[in-house]
Amino acid sequence: QPQLVESGGGSVQSGGSLRLSCTASGYTYSSGIMGWFRQAPGKEREVVAYIYTSGDSTYYADSVKGRFTISLDNTRKTAYLQMDNLNPEDTGMYTCAAGGTRVLSQIPRLGVRALLDFGDWARGTQVTVSS
């Protein structure tokens, strides 16, 4: 049974940093994708970053490019999202999502939404950035 365990998050002041982690189990890990999306009150869900578990492709939303870095520790089956230079617009619920070949097969058609529509989700963790 696929399972995602997420940790990290919290409250920081503007300009601060946080790191999220997400450990996957029950996946065919070598052929998949892991990432995070976020949702703020009154806003749509936004995929902020993902990485292929093969390590050969990453995606960042324009809103986080240059500030967020996603990485993978294959030995621990864990993805990390390092978030630097945070600002209040980054406040929201951050949820790790992952999937295997089914998600990958939908990316050409759906783009980043494939992770939302076909991936498994962790419980989510709150990130709050104060000005």
PDB file of C-alpha atoms in Angstrom, residues 3-81:
ATOM      1  CA  GLN A   3       2.223   5.624   1.808  1.00  0.00           C
ATOM      2  CA  LEU A   4       3.705   9.095   2.130  1.00  0.00           C
ATOM      3  CA  VAL A   5       4.983  10.493   5.418  1.00  0.00           C
ATOM      4  CA  GLU A   6       5.616  14.211   5.406  1.00  0.00           C
ATOM      5  CA  SER A   7       7.438  16.354   7.920  1.00  0.00           C
ATOM      6  CA  GLY A   8       8.644  19.899   8.241  1.00  0.00           C
ATOM      7  CA  GLY A   9       6.728  23.103   7.889  1.00  0.00           C
ATOM      8  CA  GLY A  10       6.020  25.657  10.577  1.00  0.00           C
ATOM      9  CA  SER A  11       6.120  29.407  10.970  1.00  0.00           C
ATOM     10  CA  VAL A  12       8.898  31.754   9.887  1.00  0.00           C
ATOM     11  CA  GLN A  13       9.363  35.408   9.191  1.00  0.00           C
ATOM     12  CA  SER A  14       9.693  36.788   5.722  1.00  0.00           C
ATOM     13  CA  GLY A  15      13.106  35.965   4.294  1.00  0.00           C
ATOM     14  CA  GLY A  16      13.423  32.824   6.354  1.00  0.00           C
ATOM     15  CA  SER A  17      13.815  29.198   5.307  1.00  0.00           C
ATOM     16  CA  LEU A  18      12.076  25.911   5.905  1.00  0.00           C
ATOM     17  CA  ARG A  19      12.627  22.378   4.672  1.00  0.00           C
ATOM     18  CA  LEU A  20       9.949  19.817   4.009  1.00  0.00           C
ATOM     19  CA  SER A  21      10.597  16.123   3.655  1.00  0.00           C
ATOM     20  CA  CYS A  22       8.477  13.325   2.296  1.00  0.00           C
ATOM     21  CA  THR A  23       9.260   9.628   2.606  1.00  0.00           C
ATOM     22  CA  ALA A  24       7.594   7.179   0.271  1.00  0.00           C
ATOM     23  CA  SER A  25       6.922   3.510   0.742  1.00  0.00           C
ATOM     24  CA  GLY A  26       5.078   0.965  -1.345  1.00  0.00           C
ATOM     25  CA  TYR A  27       6.042   2.491  -4.687  1.00  0.00           C
ATOM     26  CA  THR A  28       8.056   1.224  -7.587  1.00  0.00           C
ATOM     27  CA  TYR A  29      10.397   3.943  -6.617  1.00  0.00           C
ATOM     28  CA  SER A  30      12.707   3.901  -9.626  1.00  0.00           C
ATOM     29  CA  SER A  31       9.918   4.917 -12.004  1.00  0.00           C
ATOM     30  CA  GLY A  32       7.926   7.649 -10.413  1.00  0.00           C
ATOM     31  CA  ILE A  33       7.572  11.210  -9.383  1.00  0.00           C
ATOM     32  CA  MET A  34       7.478  13.082  -6.098  1.00  0.00           C
ATOM     33  CA  GLY A  35       6.564  16.667  -5.457  1.00  0.00           C
ATOM     34  CA  TRP A  36       4.616  19.209  -3.503  1.00  0.00           C
ATOM     35  CA  PHE A  37       1.610  21.305  -4.110  1.00  0.00           C
ATOM     36  CA  ARG A  38       0.253  24.057  -1.913  1.00  0.00           C
ATOM     37  CA  GLN A  39      -3.063  25.700  -1.288  1.00  0.00           C
ATOM     38  CA  ALA A  40      -3.773  28.978   0.434  1.00  0.00           C
ATOM     39  CA  PRO A  41      -7.246  29.990   1.640  1.00  0.00           C
ATOM     40  CA  GLY A  42      -9.342  31.149  -1.279  1.00  0.00           C
ATOM     41  CA  LYS A  43      -6.779  30.069  -3.848  1.00  0.00           C
ATOM     42  CA  GLU A  44      -6.470  27.096  -6.158  1.00  0.00           C
ATOM     43  CA  ARG A  45      -4.015  24.322  -5.550  1.00  0.00           C
ATOM     44  CA  GLU A  46      -0.640  25.015  -7.118  1.00  0.00           C
ATOM     45  CA  VAL A  47       2.018  22.433  -7.873  1.00  0.00           C
ATOM     46  CA  VAL A  48       5.194  24.122  -6.682  1.00  0.00           C
ATOM     47  CA  ALA A  49       7.801  21.523  -7.558  1.00  0.00           C
ATOM     48  CA  TYR A  50       8.309  17.947  -8.549  1.00  0.00           C
ATOM     49  CA  ILE A  51      11.162  15.619  -9.334  1.00  0.00           C
ATOM     50  CA  TYR A  52      11.301  12.358 -11.202  1.00  0.00           C
ATOM     51  CA  THR A  53      12.633   9.567  -9.024  1.00  0.00           C
ATOM     52  CA  SER A  54      15.101   8.808 -11.782  1.00  0.00           C
ATOM     53  CA  GLY A  55      16.480  12.241 -10.950  1.00  0.00           C
ATOM     54  CA  ASP A  56      16.599  13.408 -14.541  1.00  0.00           C
ATOM     55  CA  SER A  57      13.830  15.995 -14.477  1.00  0.00           C
ATOM     56  CA  THR A  58      12.532  18.663 -12.159  1.00  0.00           C
ATOM     57  CA  TYR A  59       9.784  21.259 -12.348  1.00  0.00           C
ATOM     58  CA  TYR A  60       9.299  24.500 -10.447  1.00  0.00           C
ATOM     59  CA  ALA A  61       6.397  26.882 -10.568  1.00  0.00           C
ATOM     60  CA  ASP A  62       7.409  30.354 -11.697  1.00  0.00           C
ATOM     61  CA  SER A  63       6.415  31.690  -8.290  1.00  0.00           C
ATOM     62  CA  VAL A  64       9.126  29.670  -6.529  1.00  0.00           C
ATOM     63  CA  LYS A  65      11.930  29.456  -9.095  1.00  0.00           C
ATOM     64  CA  GLY A  66      15.239  30.489  -7.630  1.00  0.00           C
ATOM     65  CA  ARG A  67      13.948  30.148  -4.064  1.00  0.00           C
ATOM     66  CA  PHE A  68      12.809  26.543  -3.709  1.00  0.00           C
ATOM     67  CA  THR A  69      14.915  23.466  -4.404  1.00  0.00           C
ATOM     68  CA  ILE A  70      13.602  19.936  -4.631  1.00  0.00           C
ATOM     69  CA  SER A  71      15.948  17.013  -4.174  1.00  0.00           C
ATOM     70  CA  LEU A  72      15.877  13.273  -3.697  1.00  0.00           C
ATOM     71  CA  ASP A  73      17.643  10.799  -1.439  1.00  0.00           C
ATOM     72  CA  ASN A  74      17.109   7.513  -3.198  1.00  0.00           C
ATOM     73  CA  THR A  75      18.549   5.412  -0.398  1.00  0.00           C
ATOM     74  CA  ARG A  76      15.918   6.810   1.989  1.00  0.00           C
ATOM     75  CA  LYS A  77      13.189   7.134  -0.677  1.00  0.00           C
ATOM     76  CA  THR A  78      12.786  10.665   0.563  1.00  0.00           C
ATOM     77  CA  ALA A  79      12.233  13.914  -1.250  1.00  0.00           C
ATOM     78  CA  TYR A  80      13.115  17.272   0.209  1.00  0.00           C
ATOM     79  CA  LEU A  81      11.812  20.719  -0.553  1.00  0.00           C
TER      80      LEU A  81
END
